[in-house]
Short mmCIF file of C-alpha atoms in Angstrom, two decimals:
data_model
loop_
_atom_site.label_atom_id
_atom_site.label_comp_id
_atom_site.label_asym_id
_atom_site.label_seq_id
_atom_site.Cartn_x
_atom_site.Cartn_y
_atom_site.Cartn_z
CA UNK L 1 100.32 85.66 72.24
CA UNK L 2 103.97 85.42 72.65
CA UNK L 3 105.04 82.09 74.85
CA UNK L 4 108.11 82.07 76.85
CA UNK L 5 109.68 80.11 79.01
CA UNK L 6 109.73 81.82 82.65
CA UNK L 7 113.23 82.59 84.33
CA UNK L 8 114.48 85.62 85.68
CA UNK L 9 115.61 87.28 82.70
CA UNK L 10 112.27 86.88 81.13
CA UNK L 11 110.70 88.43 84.42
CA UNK L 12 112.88 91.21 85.09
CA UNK L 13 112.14 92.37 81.69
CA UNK L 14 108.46 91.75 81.82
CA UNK L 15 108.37 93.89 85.24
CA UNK L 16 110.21 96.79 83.37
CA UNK L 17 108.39 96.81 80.45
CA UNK L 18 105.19 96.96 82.77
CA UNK L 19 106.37 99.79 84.80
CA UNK L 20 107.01 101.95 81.18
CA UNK L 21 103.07 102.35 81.20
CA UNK L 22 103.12 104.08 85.05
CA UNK L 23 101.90 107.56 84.62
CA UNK L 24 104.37 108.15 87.02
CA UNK L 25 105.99 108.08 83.80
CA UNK L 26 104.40 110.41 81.38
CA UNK L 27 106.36 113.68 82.19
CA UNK L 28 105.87 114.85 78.83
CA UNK L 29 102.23 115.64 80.09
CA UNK L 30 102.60 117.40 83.07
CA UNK L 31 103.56 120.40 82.17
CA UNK L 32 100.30 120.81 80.09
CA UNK L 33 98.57 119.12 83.12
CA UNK L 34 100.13 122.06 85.08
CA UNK L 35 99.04 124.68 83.14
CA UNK L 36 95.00 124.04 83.20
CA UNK L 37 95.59 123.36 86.90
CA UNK L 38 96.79 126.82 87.44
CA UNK L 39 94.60 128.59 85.11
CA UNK L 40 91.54 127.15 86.68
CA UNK L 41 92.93 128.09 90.18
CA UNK L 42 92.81 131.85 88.71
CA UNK L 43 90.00 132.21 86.06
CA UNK L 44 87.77 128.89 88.34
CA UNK L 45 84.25 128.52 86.51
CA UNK L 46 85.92 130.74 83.23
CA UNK L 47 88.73 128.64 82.55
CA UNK L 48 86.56 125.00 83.24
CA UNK L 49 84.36 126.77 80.67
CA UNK L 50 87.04 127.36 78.17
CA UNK L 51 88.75 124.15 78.57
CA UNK L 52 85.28 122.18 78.49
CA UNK L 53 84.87 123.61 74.88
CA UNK L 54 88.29 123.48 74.04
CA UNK L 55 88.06 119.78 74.32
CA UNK L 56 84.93 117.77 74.56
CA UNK L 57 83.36 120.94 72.06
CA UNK L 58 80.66 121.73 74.41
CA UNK L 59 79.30 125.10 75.22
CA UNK L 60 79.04 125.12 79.09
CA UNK L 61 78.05 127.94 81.01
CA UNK L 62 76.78 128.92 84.58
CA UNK L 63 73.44 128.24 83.67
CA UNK L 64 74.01 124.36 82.67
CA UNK L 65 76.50 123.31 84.40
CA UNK L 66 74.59 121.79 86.90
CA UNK L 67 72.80 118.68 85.81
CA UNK L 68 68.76 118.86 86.82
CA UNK L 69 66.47 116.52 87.89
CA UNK L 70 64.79 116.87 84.72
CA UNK L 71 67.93 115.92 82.87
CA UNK L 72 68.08 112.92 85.60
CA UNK L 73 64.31 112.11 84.61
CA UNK L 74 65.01 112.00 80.65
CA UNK L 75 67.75 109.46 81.49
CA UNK L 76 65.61 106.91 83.30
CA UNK L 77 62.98 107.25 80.43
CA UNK L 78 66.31 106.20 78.04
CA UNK L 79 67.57 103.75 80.09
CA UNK L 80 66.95 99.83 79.07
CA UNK L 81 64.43 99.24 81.85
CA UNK L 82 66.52 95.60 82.03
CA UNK L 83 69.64 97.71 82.54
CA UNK L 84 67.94 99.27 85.11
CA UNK L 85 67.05 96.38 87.32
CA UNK L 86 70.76 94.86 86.93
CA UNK L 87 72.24 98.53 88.26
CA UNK L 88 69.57 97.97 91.18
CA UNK L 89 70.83 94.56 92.04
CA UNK L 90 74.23 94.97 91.72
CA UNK L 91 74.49 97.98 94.24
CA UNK L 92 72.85 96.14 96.43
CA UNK L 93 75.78 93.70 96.34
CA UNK L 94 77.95 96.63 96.21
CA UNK L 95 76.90 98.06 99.33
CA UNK L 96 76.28 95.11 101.58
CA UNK L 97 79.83 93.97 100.93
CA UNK L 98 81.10 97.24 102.03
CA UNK L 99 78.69 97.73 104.90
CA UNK L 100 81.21 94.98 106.46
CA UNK L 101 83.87 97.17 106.42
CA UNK L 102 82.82 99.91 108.59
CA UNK L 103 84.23 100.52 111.40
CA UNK L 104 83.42 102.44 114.53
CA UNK L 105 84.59 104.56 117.20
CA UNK L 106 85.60 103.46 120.62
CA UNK L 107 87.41 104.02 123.91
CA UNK L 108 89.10 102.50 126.57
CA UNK L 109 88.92 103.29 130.17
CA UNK L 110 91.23 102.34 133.11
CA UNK L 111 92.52 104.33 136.44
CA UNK L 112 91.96 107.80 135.26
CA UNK L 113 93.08 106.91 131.70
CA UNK L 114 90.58 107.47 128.70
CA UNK L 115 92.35 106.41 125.05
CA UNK L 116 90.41 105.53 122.31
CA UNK L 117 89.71 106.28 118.44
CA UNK L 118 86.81 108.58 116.87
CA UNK L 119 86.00 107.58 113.57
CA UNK L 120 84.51 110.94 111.25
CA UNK L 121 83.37 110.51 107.82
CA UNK L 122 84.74 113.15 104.77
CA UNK L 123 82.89 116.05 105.07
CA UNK L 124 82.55 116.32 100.89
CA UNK L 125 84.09 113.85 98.20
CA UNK L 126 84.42 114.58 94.53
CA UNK L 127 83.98 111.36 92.44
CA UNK L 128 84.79 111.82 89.13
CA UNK L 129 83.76 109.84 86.24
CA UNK L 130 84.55 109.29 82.28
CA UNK L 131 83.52 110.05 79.46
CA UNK L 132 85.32 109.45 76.21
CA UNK L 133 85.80 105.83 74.49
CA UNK L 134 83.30 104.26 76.68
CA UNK L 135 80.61 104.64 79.60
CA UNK L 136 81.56 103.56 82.94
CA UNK L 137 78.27 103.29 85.16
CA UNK L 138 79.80 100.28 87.25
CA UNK L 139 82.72 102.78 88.20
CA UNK L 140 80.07 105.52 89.62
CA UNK L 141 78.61 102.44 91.81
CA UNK L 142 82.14 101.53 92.86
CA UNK L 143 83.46 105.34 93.79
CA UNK L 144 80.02 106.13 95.12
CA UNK L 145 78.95 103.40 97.45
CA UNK L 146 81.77 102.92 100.20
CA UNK L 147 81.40 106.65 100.67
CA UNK L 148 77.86 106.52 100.95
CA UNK L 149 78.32 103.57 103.48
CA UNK L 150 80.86 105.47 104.91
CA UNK L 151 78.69 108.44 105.87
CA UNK L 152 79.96 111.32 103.70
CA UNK L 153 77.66 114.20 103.77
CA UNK L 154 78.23 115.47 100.54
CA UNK L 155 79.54 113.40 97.30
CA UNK L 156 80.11 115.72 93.89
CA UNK L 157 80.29 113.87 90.68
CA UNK L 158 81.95 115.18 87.35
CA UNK L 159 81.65 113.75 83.83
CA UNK L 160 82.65 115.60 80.50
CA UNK L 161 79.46 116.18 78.63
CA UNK L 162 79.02 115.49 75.16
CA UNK L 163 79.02 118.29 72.51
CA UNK L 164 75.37 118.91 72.98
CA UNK L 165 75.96 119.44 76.70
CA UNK L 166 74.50 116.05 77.60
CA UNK L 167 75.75 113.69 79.93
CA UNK L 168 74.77 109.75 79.61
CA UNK L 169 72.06 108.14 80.52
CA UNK L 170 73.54 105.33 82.18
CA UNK L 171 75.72 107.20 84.15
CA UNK L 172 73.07 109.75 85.23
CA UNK L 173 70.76 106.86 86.43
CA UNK L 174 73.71 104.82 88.03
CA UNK L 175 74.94 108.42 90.19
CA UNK L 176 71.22 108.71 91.16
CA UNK L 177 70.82 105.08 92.47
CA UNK L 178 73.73 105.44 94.05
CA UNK L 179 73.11 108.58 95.81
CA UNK L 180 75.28 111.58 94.36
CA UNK L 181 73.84 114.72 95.89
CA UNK L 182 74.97 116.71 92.89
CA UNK L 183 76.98 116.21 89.28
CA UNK L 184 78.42 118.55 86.82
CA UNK L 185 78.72 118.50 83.58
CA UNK L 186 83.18 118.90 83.85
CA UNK L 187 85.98 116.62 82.41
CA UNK L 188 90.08 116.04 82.50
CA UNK L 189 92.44 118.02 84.40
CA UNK L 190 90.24 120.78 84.34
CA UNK L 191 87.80 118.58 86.65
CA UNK L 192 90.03 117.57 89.46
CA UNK L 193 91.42 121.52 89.64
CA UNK L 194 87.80 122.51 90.48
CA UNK L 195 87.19 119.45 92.81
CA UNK L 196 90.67 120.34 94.58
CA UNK L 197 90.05 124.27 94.98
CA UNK L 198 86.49 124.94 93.86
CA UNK L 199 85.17 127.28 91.55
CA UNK L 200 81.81 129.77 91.28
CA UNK L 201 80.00 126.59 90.47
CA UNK L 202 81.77 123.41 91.83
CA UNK L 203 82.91 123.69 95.63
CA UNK L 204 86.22 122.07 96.82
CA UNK L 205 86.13 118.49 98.23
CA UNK L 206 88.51 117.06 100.87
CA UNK L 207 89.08 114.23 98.77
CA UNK L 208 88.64 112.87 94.83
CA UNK L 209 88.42 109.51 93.78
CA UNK L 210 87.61 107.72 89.93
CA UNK L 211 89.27 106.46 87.14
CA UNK L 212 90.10 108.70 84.13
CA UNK L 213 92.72 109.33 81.08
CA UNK L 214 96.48 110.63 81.85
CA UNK L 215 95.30 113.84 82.30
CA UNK L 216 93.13 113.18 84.96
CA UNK L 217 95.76 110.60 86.57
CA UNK L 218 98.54 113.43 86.42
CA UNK L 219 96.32 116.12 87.53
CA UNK L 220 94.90 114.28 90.53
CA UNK L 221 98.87 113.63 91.42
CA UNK L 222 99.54 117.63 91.11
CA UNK L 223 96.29 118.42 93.65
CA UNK L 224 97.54 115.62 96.20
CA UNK L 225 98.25 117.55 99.33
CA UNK L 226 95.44 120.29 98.68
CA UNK L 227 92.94 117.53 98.71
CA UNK L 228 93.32 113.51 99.07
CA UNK L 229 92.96 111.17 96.22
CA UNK L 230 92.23 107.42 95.76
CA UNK L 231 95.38 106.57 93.62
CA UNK L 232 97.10 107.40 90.33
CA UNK L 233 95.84 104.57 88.33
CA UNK L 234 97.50 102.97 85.67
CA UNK L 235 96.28 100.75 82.88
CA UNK L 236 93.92 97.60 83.35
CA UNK L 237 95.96 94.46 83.98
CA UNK L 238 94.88 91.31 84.53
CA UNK L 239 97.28 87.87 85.60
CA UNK L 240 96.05 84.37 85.16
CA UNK L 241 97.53 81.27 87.11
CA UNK L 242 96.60 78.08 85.92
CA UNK L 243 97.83 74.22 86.13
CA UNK L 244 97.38 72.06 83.51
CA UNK L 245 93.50 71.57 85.07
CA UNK L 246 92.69 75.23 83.38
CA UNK L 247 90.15 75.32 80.36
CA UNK L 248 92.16 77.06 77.77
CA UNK L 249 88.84 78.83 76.26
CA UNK L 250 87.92 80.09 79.67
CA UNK L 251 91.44 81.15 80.36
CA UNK L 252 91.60 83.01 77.10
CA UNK L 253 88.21 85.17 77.39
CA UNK L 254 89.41 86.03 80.70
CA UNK L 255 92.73 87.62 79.57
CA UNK L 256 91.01 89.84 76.70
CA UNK L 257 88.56 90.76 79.13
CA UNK L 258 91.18 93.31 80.07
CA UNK L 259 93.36 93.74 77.06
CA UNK L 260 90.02 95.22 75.58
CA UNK L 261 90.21 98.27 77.77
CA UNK L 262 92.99 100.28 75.87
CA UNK L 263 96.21 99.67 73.81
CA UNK L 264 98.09 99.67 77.39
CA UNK L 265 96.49 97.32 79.48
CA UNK L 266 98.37 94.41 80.25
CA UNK L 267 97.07 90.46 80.21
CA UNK L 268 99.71 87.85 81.09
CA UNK L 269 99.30 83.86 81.93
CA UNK L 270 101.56 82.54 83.93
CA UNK L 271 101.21 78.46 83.35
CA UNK L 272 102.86 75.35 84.33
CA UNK L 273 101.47 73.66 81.34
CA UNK L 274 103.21 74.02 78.17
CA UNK L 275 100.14 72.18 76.47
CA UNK L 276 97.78 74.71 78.05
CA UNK L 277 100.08 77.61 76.76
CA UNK L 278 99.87 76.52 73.00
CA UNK L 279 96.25 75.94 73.64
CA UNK L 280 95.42 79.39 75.27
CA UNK L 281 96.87 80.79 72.57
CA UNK L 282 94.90 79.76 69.88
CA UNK L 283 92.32 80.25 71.32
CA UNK L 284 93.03 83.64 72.00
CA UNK L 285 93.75 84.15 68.09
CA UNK L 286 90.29 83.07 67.86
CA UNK L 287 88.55 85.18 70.21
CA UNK L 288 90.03 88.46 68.97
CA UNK L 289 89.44 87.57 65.51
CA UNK L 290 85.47 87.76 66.00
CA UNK L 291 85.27 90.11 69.29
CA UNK L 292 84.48 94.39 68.29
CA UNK L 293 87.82 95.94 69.71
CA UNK L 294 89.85 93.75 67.78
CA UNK L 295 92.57 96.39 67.21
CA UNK L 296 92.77 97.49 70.98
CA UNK L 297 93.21 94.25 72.04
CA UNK L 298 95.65 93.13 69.40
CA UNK L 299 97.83 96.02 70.39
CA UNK L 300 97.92 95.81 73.64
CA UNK L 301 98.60 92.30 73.17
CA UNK L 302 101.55 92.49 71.44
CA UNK L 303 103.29 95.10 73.60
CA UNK L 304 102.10 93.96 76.85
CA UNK L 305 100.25 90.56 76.38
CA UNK L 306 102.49 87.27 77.69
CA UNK L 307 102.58 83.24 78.24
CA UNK L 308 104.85 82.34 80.54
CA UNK L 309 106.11 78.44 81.24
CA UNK L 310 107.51 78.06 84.52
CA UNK L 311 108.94 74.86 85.56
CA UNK L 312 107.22 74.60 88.61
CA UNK L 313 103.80 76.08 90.81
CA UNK L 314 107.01 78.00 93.31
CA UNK L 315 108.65 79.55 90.65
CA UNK L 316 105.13 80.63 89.16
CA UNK L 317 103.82 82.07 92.36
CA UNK L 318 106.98 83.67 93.09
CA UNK L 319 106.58 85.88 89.57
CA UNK L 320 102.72 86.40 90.25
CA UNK L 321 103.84 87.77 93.74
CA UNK L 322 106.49 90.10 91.83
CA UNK L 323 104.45 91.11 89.45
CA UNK L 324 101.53 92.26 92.05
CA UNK L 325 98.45 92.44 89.21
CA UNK L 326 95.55 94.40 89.67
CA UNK L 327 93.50 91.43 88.82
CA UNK L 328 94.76 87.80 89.62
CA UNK L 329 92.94 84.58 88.63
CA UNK L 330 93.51 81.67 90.39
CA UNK L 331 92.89 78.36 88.08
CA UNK L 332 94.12 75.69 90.04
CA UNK L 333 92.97 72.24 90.85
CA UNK L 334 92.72 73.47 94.41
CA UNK L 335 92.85 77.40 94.09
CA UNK L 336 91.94 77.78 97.82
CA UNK L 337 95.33 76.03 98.78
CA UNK L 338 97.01 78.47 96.05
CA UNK L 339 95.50 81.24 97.71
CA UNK L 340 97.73 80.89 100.84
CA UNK L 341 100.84 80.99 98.92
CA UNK L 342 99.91 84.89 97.58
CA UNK L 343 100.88 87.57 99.10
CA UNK L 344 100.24 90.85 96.49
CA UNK L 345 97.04 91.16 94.20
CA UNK L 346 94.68 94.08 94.16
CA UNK L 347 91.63 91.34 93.41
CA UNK L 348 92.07 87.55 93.45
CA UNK L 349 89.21 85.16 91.52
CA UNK L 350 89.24 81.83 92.62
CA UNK L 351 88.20 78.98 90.31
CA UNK L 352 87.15 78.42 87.12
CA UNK L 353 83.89 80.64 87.34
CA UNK L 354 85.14 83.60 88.79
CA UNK L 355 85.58 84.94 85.75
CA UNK L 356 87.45 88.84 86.22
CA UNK L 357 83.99 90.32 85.01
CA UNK L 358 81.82 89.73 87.68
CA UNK L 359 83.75 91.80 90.36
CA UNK L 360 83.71 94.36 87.74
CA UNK L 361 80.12 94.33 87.66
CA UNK L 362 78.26 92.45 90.36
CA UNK L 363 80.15 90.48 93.00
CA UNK L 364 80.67 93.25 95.26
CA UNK L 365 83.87 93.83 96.02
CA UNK L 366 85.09 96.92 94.73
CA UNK L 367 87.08 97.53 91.27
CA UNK L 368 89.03 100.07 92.07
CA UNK L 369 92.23 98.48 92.14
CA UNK L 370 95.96 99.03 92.42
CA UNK L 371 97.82 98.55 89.31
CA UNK L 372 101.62 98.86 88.06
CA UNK L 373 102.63 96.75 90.98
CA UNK L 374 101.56 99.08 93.76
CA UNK L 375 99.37 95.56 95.16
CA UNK L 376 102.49 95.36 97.08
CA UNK L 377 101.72 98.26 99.55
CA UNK L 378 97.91 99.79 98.30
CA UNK L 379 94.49 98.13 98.81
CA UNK L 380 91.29 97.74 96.60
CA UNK L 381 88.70 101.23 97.09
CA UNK L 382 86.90 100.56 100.33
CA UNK L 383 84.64 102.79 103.30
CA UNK L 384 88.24 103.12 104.77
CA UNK L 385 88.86 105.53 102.36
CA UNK L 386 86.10 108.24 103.27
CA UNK L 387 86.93 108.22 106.91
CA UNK L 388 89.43 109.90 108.97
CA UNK L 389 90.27 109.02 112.42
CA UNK L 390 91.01 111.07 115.50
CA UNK L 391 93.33 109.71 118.71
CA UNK L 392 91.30 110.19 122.03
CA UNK L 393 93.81 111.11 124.93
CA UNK L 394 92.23 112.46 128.61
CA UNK L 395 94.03 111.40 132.04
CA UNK L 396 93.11 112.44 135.38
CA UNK L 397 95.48 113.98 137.55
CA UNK L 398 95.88 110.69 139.52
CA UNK L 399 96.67 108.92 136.23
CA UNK L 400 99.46 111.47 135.02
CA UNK L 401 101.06 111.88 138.37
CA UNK L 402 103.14 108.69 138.52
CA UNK L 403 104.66 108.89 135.04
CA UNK L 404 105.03 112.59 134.57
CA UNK L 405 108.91 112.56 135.43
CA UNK L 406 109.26 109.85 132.66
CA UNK L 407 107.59 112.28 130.20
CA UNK L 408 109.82 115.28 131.37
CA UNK L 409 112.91 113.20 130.73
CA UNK L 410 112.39 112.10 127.64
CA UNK L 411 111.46 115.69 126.04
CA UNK L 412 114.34 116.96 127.59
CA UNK L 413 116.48 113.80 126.03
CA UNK L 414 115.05 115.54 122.69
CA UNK L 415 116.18 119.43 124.35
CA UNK L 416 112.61 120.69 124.39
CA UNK L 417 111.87 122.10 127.09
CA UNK L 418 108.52 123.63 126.39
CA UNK L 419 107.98 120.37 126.20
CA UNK L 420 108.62 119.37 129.40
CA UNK L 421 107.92 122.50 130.93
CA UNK L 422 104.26 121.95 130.00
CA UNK L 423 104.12 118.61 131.96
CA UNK L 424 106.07 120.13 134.62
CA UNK L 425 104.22 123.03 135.79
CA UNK L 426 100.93 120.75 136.52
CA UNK L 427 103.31 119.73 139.80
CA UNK L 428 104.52 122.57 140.65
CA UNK L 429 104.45 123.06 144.34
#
């Protein structure tokens, strides 16, 4: 990995090279994007059809579209039974760390004066899912749990099929678990455009959430507004901060834990060590040279893979805070004092066994992340994001009387008078 020495230069040119994979910045798709959006709008279940051939080759129809309980019942009879019992235990922690977010209605009452808050789960939430390079079954835990703790009625899963029309095992027995009331066999762009206006066979959701390719990123941007969506996700990206108190091995399976995910995801160190630097990155030349996804991770490495030596802890936290990582590792001799100092990071892992994996997989904090810097202002995938809440206004007569004057000035500060008019007439003599 390339080693540099940390000033501004050097991060003002990391942060731009970072924001080049954005697919805020892939305009060169959405055109095509644009197109299967709108066909699907006018052909619905013909064009998903079409496009489901077109580009994962299988022949979906009307008829299989749907995936059955028997398909649901072959998967469990494929699934490692082993595999099993970890999905079991890690939606358990999935869903008792979320069942601490909820939160509930309530009012206040004073003098004739009701206010409060209703809090109303999504009605129906489309959660789509992968396909492709790899098999995501911890993302269908993640999408699918806050909403079930939420208390969505309805959650909708899609997943491109394979070319014989099947849809993995893992996945199948993961939504199930979970709770997904029903899944269809539907990928890319074509996908979200039938979550976000429905079709013959897949009904409209007020909302879509899940990870997928461009496509799926840009299309769930150009649907934003007919239905709500998670985020646009980027690229994995993963940050380690470490003293000279780090273990360089640990430090180094941690960063390709991310750059494995595609040629775009980003893995940087930031390190007030230059001893630990040199030694990170041998060991990383080591790792890659023995781990599967060699190529992946070598180029994503070189375009978006760093070691940076800053001359002191400020100067280091001040670039992780600028930088804003989806995933941020804390290896510090006292990470819990480090934590104070940070102020934008989608996940932080404290310590030298936190390794980035396990809130992937089992902690229970949720995985869905922001990326491309957008930890500045977004939050990690939580219950908050399958509510909705409603402001609770009633006053009595008594209540209003007093202050109605003050409301009739200030609409007619703003010249509307209906405005005021409607406050108004309640006093009328």
């Amino acid at each position: 990995m390339k080693i540099l020495t940390l000033t501004s230069e050097t991060r003002n040119n990391i942060l731009e090279n970072l924001l080049q994979r954005s697919p805020n910045s892939y305009g060169e798709y959405e055109s095509r994007v644009a197109d299967i959006i709108e066909h699907v709008k006018k052909e619905r279940d013909a064009a998903v059809f079409a496009y489901t051939k077109q580009f994962d080759g299988a022949d979906i129809d009307a008829a299989n579209i749907l995936v059955t309980k028997e398909e649901i019942d072959s998967a469990y009879e494929q699934v490692d039974p082993r595999l099993l019992e970890v999905i079991k235990k890690a939606l358990i922690n999935i869903r008792d760390y979320h069942e601490k977010q909820k939160q509930r209605s309530w009012f206040d009452s004073k003098d004739g004066i009701i206010l409060g808050q209703k809090v109303t789960p999504l009605a129906r939430v489309g959660v789509y899912v992968p396909g492709g390079k790899a098999v995501y079954p911890s993302s269908v835990l993640m999408n699918v749990l806050p909403a079930k703790v939420a208390g969505v009625e309805h959650i909708v899963m899609t997943t491109p099929p394979g070319r014989d029309g099947s849809v993995c095992a893992s996945t199948l027995v993961a939504a199930n678990e979970a709770g997904v009331d029903t899944i269809y066999k539907a990928g890319g762009a074509q996908a979200i455009a039938a979550l976000a206006f429905g079709t013959q066979s897949i009904p409209k959701v007020d909302k879509i959430v899940g990870p997928g390719n461009i496509y799926v990123a840009l299309a769930k941007k150009a649907v934003f507004g007919h239905v709500s969506i998670d985020s646009i996700a980027g690229p994995s990206e993963i940050l380690v901060l470490a003293d000279e108190t780090a273990n360089p091995r640990y430090v180094a399976a941690d960063l390709l834990s991310q750059a494995e995910h595609d040629e775009m995801a980003s893995a940087i160190l930031i390190t007030t060590s230059r001893s630990l630097a040199e030694q990170v990155s041998a060991e990383v030349e080591r790792f890659v040279a023995e781990l599967s996804r060699k190529e992946i991770i070598s180029k994503s490495l070189d375009n978006y893979g760093y070691i940076l030596v800053a001359d002191n802890m400020e100067d280091a936290i001040d670039t992780v805070n600028e930088i804003a990582s989806e995933h941020l590792e804390l290896m510090t001799k006292n990470p819990f004092d480090t934590l104070t100092k940070i102020r934008n990071a989608g996940a932080i892992f404290l310590g030298e066994y936190a390794s980035e994996p396990l809130g992937d997989y089992f902690a229970g904090p949720n995985h869905v992340l922001p990326t491309n810097g957008t930890a500045k202002f977004f939050s990690a995938l939580s219950v908050d994001d399958f509510i909705k809440k409603s402001s609770i206004i009633s006053y009595s007569r008594e209540a209003l009387e007093p202050i109605y004057r003050d409301i009739v000035q200030f609409a007619e500060c703003e010249q509307l008078t209906a405005h005021a008019n409607s406050i108004r007439v309640r006093f009328e003599d």
